[in-house]
Short mmCIF file of C-alpha atoms and ligand atoms in Angstrom, two decimals:
data_model
loop_
_atom_site.label_atom_id
_atom_site.label_comp_id
_atom_site.label_asym_id
_atom_site.label_seq_id
_atom_site.Cartn_x
_atom_site.Cartn_y
_atom_site.Cartn_z
CA MET R 2 43.06 172.86 128.25
CA ASN R 3 45.60 170.11 128.49
CA SER R 4 48.50 170.16 130.83
CA ILE R 5 51.04 167.80 129.35
CA ASN R 6 54.65 168.08 130.43
CA HIS R 7 56.45 168.29 127.10
CA GLN R 8 60.00 167.66 128.26
CA HIS R 9 59.13 164.67 130.41
CA LEU R 10 56.95 163.18 127.68
CA THR R 11 59.60 163.71 125.01
CA GLU R 12 62.14 161.76 127.05
CA GLU R 13 59.61 158.99 127.64
CA VAL R 14 58.71 158.82 123.92
CA ASN R 15 62.40 158.53 123.04
CA ARG R 16 62.80 155.59 125.42
CA TYR R 17 59.83 153.73 123.91
CA LEU R 18 60.97 154.47 120.35
CA GLN R 19 64.35 152.89 121.11
CA GLU R 20 62.78 149.89 122.80
CA LEU R 21 60.09 149.19 120.20
CA PHE R 22 61.79 150.08 116.92
CA PRO R 23 63.97 146.94 116.49
CA ILE R 24 61.16 144.41 117.09
CA ASN R 25 60.09 142.29 114.13
CA ARG R 26 56.35 142.87 113.85
CA SER R 27 53.98 141.46 111.24
CA LEU R 28 50.31 140.51 110.99
CA THR R 29 50.88 137.93 113.70
CA GLY R 30 53.65 136.59 115.87
CA GLU R 31 55.81 136.94 118.91
CA GLY R 32 56.99 140.44 117.95
CA ASN R 33 53.40 141.66 118.05
CA ARG R 34 52.78 140.20 121.50
CA GLN R 35 56.07 141.66 122.73
CA THR R 36 55.05 145.09 121.35
CA LEU R 37 51.68 145.01 123.11
CA ASP R 38 53.38 143.95 126.36
CA ILE R 39 55.69 146.96 126.15
CA LEU R 40 52.80 149.32 125.31
CA SER R 41 51.03 147.94 128.39
CA LYS R 42 53.68 149.68 130.47
CA ILE R 43 52.24 152.97 129.16
CA VAL R 44 48.61 152.01 129.58
CA PRO R 45 47.08 148.68 130.72
CA LEU R 46 45.84 146.97 127.56
CA THR R 47 43.46 144.04 127.37
CA ILE R 48 45.21 141.66 124.98
CA THR R 49 43.20 139.07 123.05
CA ASP R 50 44.41 136.32 120.72
CA TYR R 51 42.19 135.33 117.79
CA PRO R 52 43.08 131.90 116.37
CA SER R 53 44.51 131.29 112.91
CA GLY R 54 41.83 129.92 110.61
CA LYS R 55 39.00 131.89 112.23
CA GLN R 56 36.60 133.33 109.68
CA VAL R 57 36.16 137.10 110.03
CA PHE R 58 33.58 138.35 107.53
CA ASP R 59 35.06 137.63 104.08
CA TRP R 60 38.55 136.97 105.44
CA THR R 61 40.36 134.24 107.34
CA ILE R 62 42.90 134.92 110.07
CA PRO R 63 46.20 133.69 108.60
CA GLU R 64 48.64 131.26 110.10
CA GLU R 65 51.21 132.74 112.41
CA TRP R 66 54.55 133.53 110.80
CA VAL R 67 57.47 132.43 112.95
CA MET R 68 60.55 134.11 111.54
CA ARG R 69 63.95 133.15 112.95
CA ASP R 70 66.69 133.98 110.48
CA GLY R 71 67.33 134.86 106.85
CA TRP R 72 70.40 135.63 104.76
CA ILE R 73 72.07 135.37 101.37
CA LYS R 74 75.74 134.42 101.03
CA ASP R 75 77.82 134.99 97.93
CA SER R 76 80.17 132.34 96.51
CA SER R 77 82.93 133.41 98.93
CA GLY R 78 80.64 132.70 101.88
CA GLN R 79 80.16 136.38 102.79
CA LYS R 80 76.67 137.35 104.01
CA VAL R 81 75.46 140.06 101.64
CA ILE R 82 71.95 140.21 103.10
CA ASP R 83 71.20 139.58 106.77
CA PHE R 84 67.78 139.69 108.44
CA LYS R 85 69.45 139.90 111.84
CA LYS R 86 71.02 143.23 110.89
CA ASN R 87 67.81 144.69 109.46
CA ASN R 88 64.45 142.95 109.69
CA LEU R 89 63.23 144.71 106.53
CA GLN R 90 65.61 142.52 104.52
CA VAL R 91 63.26 139.52 104.39
CA VAL R 92 59.85 139.97 102.73
CA GLY R 93 57.16 139.68 105.42
CA TYR R 94 55.50 136.24 105.53
CA SER R 95 58.27 134.69 103.42
CA SER R 96 58.22 130.89 103.16
CA PRO R 97 61.28 128.92 104.33
CA ILE R 98 64.01 128.15 101.82
CA ASN R 99 67.51 126.68 101.95
CA THR R 100 69.18 126.29 98.57
CA THR R 101 71.75 127.60 96.15
CA LEU R 102 70.50 129.66 93.21
CA THR R 103 71.99 131.26 90.13
CA TYR R 104 71.84 135.01 89.69
CA ASP R 105 69.00 134.65 87.17
CA GLU R 106 66.99 132.42 89.50
CA LEU R 107 67.50 134.73 92.47
CA VAL R 108 66.91 138.18 90.94
CA PRO R 109 63.06 137.88 90.68
CA HIS R 110 63.07 137.46 94.49
CA LEU R 111 65.15 140.60 95.17
CA HIS R 112 63.48 143.98 95.72
CA TYR R 113 65.11 147.38 95.77
CA HIS R 114 63.81 150.94 95.62
CA GLN R 115 63.60 152.56 92.20
CA SER R 116 64.44 156.11 93.27
CA LEU R 117 66.25 155.89 96.63
CA PRO R 118 69.46 153.92 95.97
CA GLU R 119 70.47 153.72 99.65
CA ALA R 120 67.03 152.66 100.97
CA ILE R 121 65.88 149.11 101.74
CA PRO R 122 62.20 148.88 100.77
CA TYR R 123 59.52 147.24 102.95
CA HIS R 124 57.66 144.38 101.23
CA THR R 125 55.20 141.75 102.41
CA SER R 126 53.52 138.77 100.82
CA TYR R 127 50.75 138.06 103.33
CA TYR R 128 48.20 136.20 101.26
CA HIS R 129 50.31 134.65 98.51
CA ARG R 130 52.97 132.18 99.66
CA ASN R 131 56.29 133.35 98.31
CA TRP R 132 59.70 134.35 99.56
CA GLY R 133 61.97 137.29 98.90
CA PHE R 134 64.62 139.68 100.11
CA CYS R 135 64.83 143.48 100.17
CA LEU R 136 68.04 145.46 99.78
CA SER R 137 69.28 148.84 98.66
CA GLU R 138 69.97 149.39 95.01
CA ASN R 139 73.56 150.23 95.99
CA ASP R 140 73.98 146.80 97.62
CA PHE R 141 72.30 145.10 94.71
CA LYS R 142 74.84 146.59 92.30
CA LYS R 143 77.73 145.88 94.66
CA PHE R 144 76.98 142.27 95.63
CA PHE R 145 75.00 140.66 92.81
CA GLN R 146 76.62 139.80 89.48
CA PRO R 147 75.39 137.68 86.54
CA GLY R 148 77.06 134.26 86.45
CA GLU R 149 77.43 134.06 90.25
CA ASN R 150 75.71 131.53 92.54
CA TYR R 151 74.17 132.44 95.90
CA GLN R 152 73.23 130.47 98.97
CA VAL R 153 69.75 131.50 100.07
CA TYR R 154 68.42 130.73 103.53
CA ILE R 155 65.18 131.62 105.31
CA ASP R 156 64.46 129.86 108.59
CA ALA R 157 60.73 130.47 109.03
CA GLU R 158 57.59 128.43 109.59
CA PHE R 159 53.85 128.90 109.60
CA ASN R 160 51.76 127.46 112.37
CA LYS R 161 48.27 127.54 113.83
CA GLY R 162 48.87 130.46 116.13
CA SER R 163 46.87 133.62 116.56
CA LEU R 164 46.43 137.25 115.67
CA THR R 165 46.84 139.53 118.66
CA ILE R 166 44.88 142.71 119.36
CA GLY R 167 45.19 145.13 122.27
CA GLU R 168 42.36 147.34 123.46
CA ILE R 169 41.25 149.57 126.28
CA LEU R 170 37.84 151.09 126.93
CA LYS R 171 37.83 154.41 128.75
CA LYS R 172 34.31 154.83 130.04
CA GLY R 173 32.55 158.17 130.02
CA THR R 174 29.26 159.24 131.53
CA SER R 175 27.53 158.44 128.22
CA LYS R 176 27.42 155.01 126.59
CA LYS R 177 28.02 156.66 123.23
CA GLU R 178 31.54 156.01 122.06
CA TYR R 179 34.33 157.18 119.85
CA ILE R 180 36.92 154.69 118.61
CA ILE R 181 40.60 155.50 118.40
CA SER R 182 42.44 152.94 116.33
CA THR R 183 46.06 152.38 115.40
CA TYR R 184 48.03 149.63 113.68
CA PHE R 185 51.30 148.09 114.80
CA CYS R 186 52.13 145.44 112.18
CA HIS R 187 55.16 147.15 110.65
CA PRO R 188 58.65 145.99 111.64
CA SER R 189 61.46 148.56 111.96
CA LEU R 190 59.70 151.58 110.46
CA ALA R 191 59.34 154.70 112.57
CA ASN R 192 56.79 157.20 111.29
CA ASP R 193 54.60 154.52 109.73
CA ASN R 194 53.58 153.49 112.22
CA LEU R 195 55.54 153.14 115.44
CA SER R 196 54.93 156.85 116.06
CA GLY R 197 51.15 156.37 115.84
CA THR R 198 51.20 153.34 118.09
CA ILE R 199 53.06 155.16 120.87
CA LEU R 200 50.92 158.30 120.49
CA THR R 201 47.75 156.22 120.83
CA ALA R 202 48.99 154.60 124.05
CA LEU R 203 49.88 158.04 125.49
CA LEU R 204 46.51 159.43 124.44
CA ALA R 205 44.73 156.56 126.19
CA ARG R 206 46.76 157.13 129.34
CA GLU R 207 45.93 160.85 129.30
CA LEU R 208 42.20 160.25 128.79
CA LEU R 209 42.08 157.69 131.59
CA LYS R 210 43.02 160.52 133.97
CA ARG R 211 40.05 162.61 132.86
CA LYS R 212 36.33 162.60 133.37
CA THR R 213 34.81 162.38 129.89
CA THR R 214 31.33 162.62 128.48
CA TYR R 215 31.81 159.91 125.87
CA SER R 216 33.48 156.56 126.13
CA TYR R 217 36.66 156.01 124.12
CA ARG R 218 37.53 152.61 122.70
CA PHE R 219 41.23 152.30 121.87
CA ILE R 220 42.17 149.55 119.40
CA PHE R 221 45.73 148.36 118.64
CA ALA R 222 45.49 145.93 115.73
CA PRO R 223 47.54 144.80 112.76
CA GLU R 224 46.41 146.79 109.73
CA THR R 225 43.47 145.54 107.64
CA ILE R 226 43.05 141.94 108.90
CA GLY R 227 43.33 143.15 112.52
CA ALA R 228 40.69 145.86 112.10
CA ILE R 229 38.47 143.39 110.20
CA THR R 230 38.90 140.87 113.02
CA TYR R 231 37.98 143.50 115.60
CA CYS R 232 34.92 144.63 113.63
CA ALA R 233 33.76 141.05 113.10
CA THR R 234 34.00 140.22 116.80
CA HIS R 235 32.62 143.54 118.17
CA GLN R 236 29.63 144.31 115.96
CA ARG R 237 27.33 144.93 118.92
CA GLN R 238 29.82 147.18 120.74
CA LEU R 239 30.50 149.26 117.63
CA LYS R 240 26.79 150.12 117.24
CA ASN R 241 27.15 152.91 119.82
CA THR R 242 30.00 154.59 117.99
CA LEU R 243 29.60 158.21 116.89
CA GLY R 244 32.92 158.48 115.06
CA GLY R 245 36.59 157.89 115.41
CA LEU R 246 40.20 158.66 114.77
CA LEU R 247 42.79 156.55 112.98
CA ILE R 248 46.24 157.35 114.30
CA SER R 249 49.10 156.84 111.87
CA CYS R 250 52.26 158.68 110.81
CA VAL R 251 52.39 161.44 113.42
CA ALA R 252 56.06 162.42 113.91
CA GLY R 253 57.77 162.84 110.53
CA GLN R 254 59.67 165.82 109.18
CA GLY R 255 56.98 166.83 106.68
CA ASN R 256 53.85 168.94 107.04
CA TYR R 257 50.85 168.42 109.26
CA GLY R 258 47.98 166.79 107.46
CA TYR R 259 44.35 166.04 108.10
CA LYS R 260 42.46 163.33 106.26
CA GLU R 261 38.76 164.02 106.54
CA THR R 262 35.98 161.56 107.34
CA PHE R 263 33.79 160.29 104.50
CA ILE R 264 31.22 162.85 105.68
CA GLY R 265 33.69 165.74 105.64
CA SER R 266 31.70 167.90 108.08
CA HIS R 267 31.35 165.57 111.06
CA PRO R 268 32.10 167.18 114.48
CA ILE R 269 35.46 165.39 114.31
CA ASP R 270 36.31 167.16 111.05
CA ARG R 271 35.27 170.49 112.49
CA ALA R 272 37.12 169.89 115.76
CA ILE R 273 40.33 169.08 113.87
CA LYS R 274 40.12 172.28 111.82
CA LEU R 275 39.49 174.29 114.99
CA ALA R 276 42.51 172.70 116.72
CA PHE R 277 44.79 173.71 113.85
CA ARG R 278 43.21 177.17 113.76
CA ASP R 279 43.59 177.74 117.52
CA LEU R 280 47.21 176.57 117.51
CA ALA R 281 47.91 178.65 114.38
CA LEU R 282 49.44 175.59 112.65
CA PRO R 283 49.33 175.31 108.87
CA PHE R 284 48.18 171.90 107.62
CA LYS R 285 47.40 170.09 104.39
CA HIS R 286 43.79 168.95 103.94
CA TYR R 287 43.40 165.51 102.38
CA PRO R 288 39.87 164.93 101.06
CA PHE R 289 38.30 161.58 101.84
CA GLU R 290 39.12 158.73 99.50
CA PRO R 291 38.32 155.10 100.06
CA GLN R 292 41.94 153.96 100.12
CA GLY R 293 43.99 154.71 103.19
CA SER R 294 44.23 152.77 106.39
CA ASP R 295 41.74 151.03 108.68
CA GLU R 296 39.04 153.65 108.12
CA ARG R 297 38.31 151.42 105.10
CA GLN R 298 36.91 148.85 107.54
CA TYR R 299 35.30 151.07 110.21
CA SER R 300 33.63 153.29 107.61
CA SER R 301 32.49 150.42 105.33
CA PRO R 302 28.73 150.30 104.56
CA GLY R 303 27.99 147.84 107.39
CA PHE R 304 29.52 150.13 110.03
CA ARG R 305 29.68 153.63 108.50
CA ILE R 306 31.69 155.09 111.37
CA PRO R 307 33.18 158.42 110.26
CA ILE R 308 36.94 158.32 110.86
CA ALA R 309 39.49 161.11 110.42
CA SER R 310 43.26 161.29 110.90
CA ILE R 311 45.80 163.93 111.84
CA HIS R 312 49.25 163.29 110.41
CA LYS R 313 52.72 164.69 110.50
CA SER R 314 54.10 163.30 107.21
CA LYS R 315 51.15 161.27 105.97
CA TYR R 316 51.71 157.80 104.51
CA HIS R 317 52.52 157.86 100.76
CA GLU R 318 53.45 161.55 101.09
CA PHE R 319 57.11 161.30 102.07
CA PRO R 320 59.81 159.64 99.95
CA GLU R 321 61.17 157.59 102.87
CA TYR R 322 57.73 155.94 103.34
CA HIS R 323 57.93 152.11 103.54
CA THR R 324 61.72 152.10 103.40
CA SER R 325 64.59 151.76 105.86
CA LEU R 326 64.93 155.57 105.72
CA ASP R 327 61.70 155.87 107.72
CA ASN R 328 63.83 155.29 110.79
CA LEU R 329 64.44 156.96 114.13
CA ASP R 330 66.42 159.73 112.38
CA TYR R 331 63.38 160.62 110.26
CA ILE R 332 61.07 161.30 113.20
CA LYS R 333 61.31 163.40 116.34
CA ALA R 334 59.78 162.71 119.74
CA GLU R 335 59.02 166.45 119.96
CA TYR R 336 56.87 166.20 116.83
CA LEU R 337 55.03 163.22 118.29
CA VAL R 338 54.28 165.13 121.49
CA LYS R 339 53.02 168.12 119.49
CA THR R 340 50.69 165.91 117.45
CA LEU R 341 49.49 164.36 120.71
CA GLU R 342 48.59 167.86 121.89
CA ILE R 343 46.52 168.42 118.72
CA TYR R 344 44.70 165.12 119.21
CA LEU R 345 43.97 166.04 122.83
CA ARG R 346 42.47 169.35 121.72
CA VAL R 347 40.27 167.54 119.23
CA ILE R 348 39.02 165.16 121.90
CA ASP R 349 38.43 168.02 124.35
CA THR R 350 36.34 169.71 121.68
CA ILE R 351 34.19 166.75 120.67
CA ASP R 352 33.82 165.61 124.27
CA ASN R 353 32.46 169.05 125.27
CA ASN R 354 30.49 169.70 122.12
CA THR R 355 27.16 170.33 123.85
CA THR R 356 24.58 173.02 123.33
CA PHE R 357 23.69 175.38 126.17
CA THR R 358 20.52 176.86 127.56
CA SER R 359 20.39 180.23 129.30
CA ARG R 360 18.96 180.48 132.81
CA ASN R 361 18.62 184.23 132.23
CA PRO R 362 17.35 184.39 128.65
CA HIS R 363 15.53 187.73 128.76
CA CYS R 364 18.10 190.38 127.94
CA GLU R 365 21.70 190.05 129.06
CA PRO R 366 22.61 189.28 132.65
CA GLN R 367 24.59 191.88 134.58
CA LEU R 368 28.13 190.52 134.49
CA GLY R 369 29.75 193.15 136.73
CA ARG R 370 27.59 192.27 139.73
CA ARG R 371 28.81 188.66 139.45
CA GLY R 372 32.48 189.61 139.04
CA LEU R 373 32.46 188.38 135.44
CA TYR R 374 33.24 191.69 133.78
CA PRO R 375 37.01 192.12 133.87
CA THR R 376 38.06 195.10 135.92
CA THR R 377 41.75 194.27 135.71
CA GLY R 378 43.58 193.81 132.44
CA LEU R 379 42.79 197.31 131.25
CA THR R 380 45.93 198.78 129.79
CA THR R 381 46.84 202.47 129.83
CA ASN R 382 45.21 203.11 126.47
CA ASN R 383 42.06 201.58 127.89
CA THR R 384 42.07 198.48 125.71
CA LEU R 385 41.88 194.96 127.04
CA ASP R 386 44.85 192.71 126.42
CA GLN R 387 44.17 189.83 124.05
CA ALA R 388 43.59 187.19 126.71
CA LYS R 389 41.10 189.36 128.61
CA ASP R 390 39.47 190.25 125.33
CA HIS R 391 39.05 186.56 124.46
CA GLU R 392 37.70 185.83 127.95
CA LEU R 393 35.03 188.50 127.79
CA ASN R 394 34.14 187.70 124.21
CA ALA R 395 33.88 184.02 125.06
CA ILE R 396 31.46 184.80 127.90
CA ARG R 397 29.35 187.04 125.66
CA ASN R 398 29.24 184.45 122.88
CA ILE R 399 28.30 181.53 125.10
CA LEU R 400 25.56 183.63 126.73
CA PHE R 401 24.25 184.86 123.40
CA PHE R 402 24.12 181.41 121.79
CA ALA R 403 22.75 179.60 124.86
CA ASP R 404 19.54 178.79 122.99
CA ARG R 405 19.83 174.97 122.76
CA LYS R 406 20.53 175.36 119.06
CA HIS R 407 24.21 176.29 118.87
CA SER R 408 26.89 173.81 119.88
CA LEU R 409 30.33 174.61 121.22
CA ILE R 410 31.75 173.91 117.75
CA ASP R 411 29.16 176.18 116.09
CA ILE R 412 30.08 178.99 118.48
CA ALA R 413 33.83 178.48 118.04
CA GLU R 414 33.55 178.53 114.24
CA ARG R 415 31.28 181.53 114.18
CA SER R 416 33.06 183.67 116.75
CA GLY R 417 36.67 182.83 115.89
CA ILE R 418 37.35 182.49 119.62
CA PRO R 419 39.69 179.63 120.62
CA VAL R 420 37.84 176.58 121.93
CA ASP R 421 39.71 176.57 125.24
CA TYR R 422 38.46 180.10 126.01
CA LEU R 423 34.90 179.09 125.19
CA LEU R 424 35.16 176.02 127.41
CA ALA R 425 36.51 178.10 130.29
CA ALA R 426 33.70 180.62 129.79
CA ALA R 427 31.08 177.86 129.74
CA ASN R 428 32.47 176.50 133.02
CA THR R 429 32.39 179.94 134.61
CA LEU R 430 28.84 180.64 133.45
CA GLU R 431 27.68 177.25 134.65
CA THR R 432 29.28 177.83 138.06
CA ASN R 433 27.43 181.16 138.20
CA SER R 434 24.14 179.44 137.30
CA LEU R 435 23.73 181.48 134.15
CA ILE R 436 23.68 178.57 131.69
CA LYS R 437 23.12 174.84 131.67
CA ARG R 438 24.76 172.34 129.31
CA ILE R 439 22.45 170.18 127.25
CA VAL R 440 24.28 166.91 126.62
ZN1 ZN X 21 52.43 151.15 106.09
#
């Protein structure tokens, strides 16, 4: 079904993880443009800047945050917090400040994690001008004492810049589309969502090599405001969309997960369940709920595009989520490549989810005369090995259900036969002029 070279890909993923992880990303800014430029080495993205102040539905594209430096020094002049050592240490979209504060004045601006004392939490203040620092609880206890004064410095500014989105349209033979969206606004966090960003670029590159029925629109946008911006500026293009995938959190140490579309039984939902079934991978099923990621925008009443996600350690489901512990030690390139394989199976399934019509509908055709009845593969006890068994069963099922009523997914669910065997059988039967696909 898909011939990806795991070892080569794993090495490549590791290189991109190292290169992209340290970059300071946000809703806007130079780090975002740098990230899209690097992803363009994987797959050529069309990069568009949308100006600050532009109205996008009920929202306004914010000013660009230019973040240069940020630290806190104690009374001895020692830096106890340093943005240059970890970009999670300054709250995203912090306003500039340069002053000396007492402990009591400073503490409301310090954030640490309630249950992970060694973790630096990830905080932003996108739409309410404020400033703040994030640190581990251990460092808070070690460096901050009542009665002390602290020098506080954030060198940042806001300007009329832009919000940057990357996209690529892989055209199929049909104008009907699926969208595949990911977000890249998080600074140095690995599973959420650097893993998803890299997987999406690799998926686009893989699909570009293939002939597909449907077109696939890949969107790389900052979460929420980026997806809203894309929707607001592509209303006409999104009218042809049958469904989509939101790619996020795909390489963590936890379980596989699947968040269903708001429909729950869309071909995408069914294709995902079949992929897990065929790979014999256990997974956790997350029912649809209106919170989550950018499916909130694509599936909103004005668009109603059904969107599902496959995860490995879903957001909110692992303790390291949105902390400095969601780092390159938490994820594995091997996991990312495996999740990529699942996504590829899902796309293979939905892209080939046609019905079939028999060219020989009256009673069964004679398979032996066409060389389609396996003569090899018979073992000594006269049973077929499993692969041969699947092959013959796949042929029989496709022939039987070639009535224009049963789709590939229907047949796969009903027969229990892996989708890749059914696809191979359909190809063979088409080559032998026994069936025709009805797209
Ligand atoms: Zn997040």
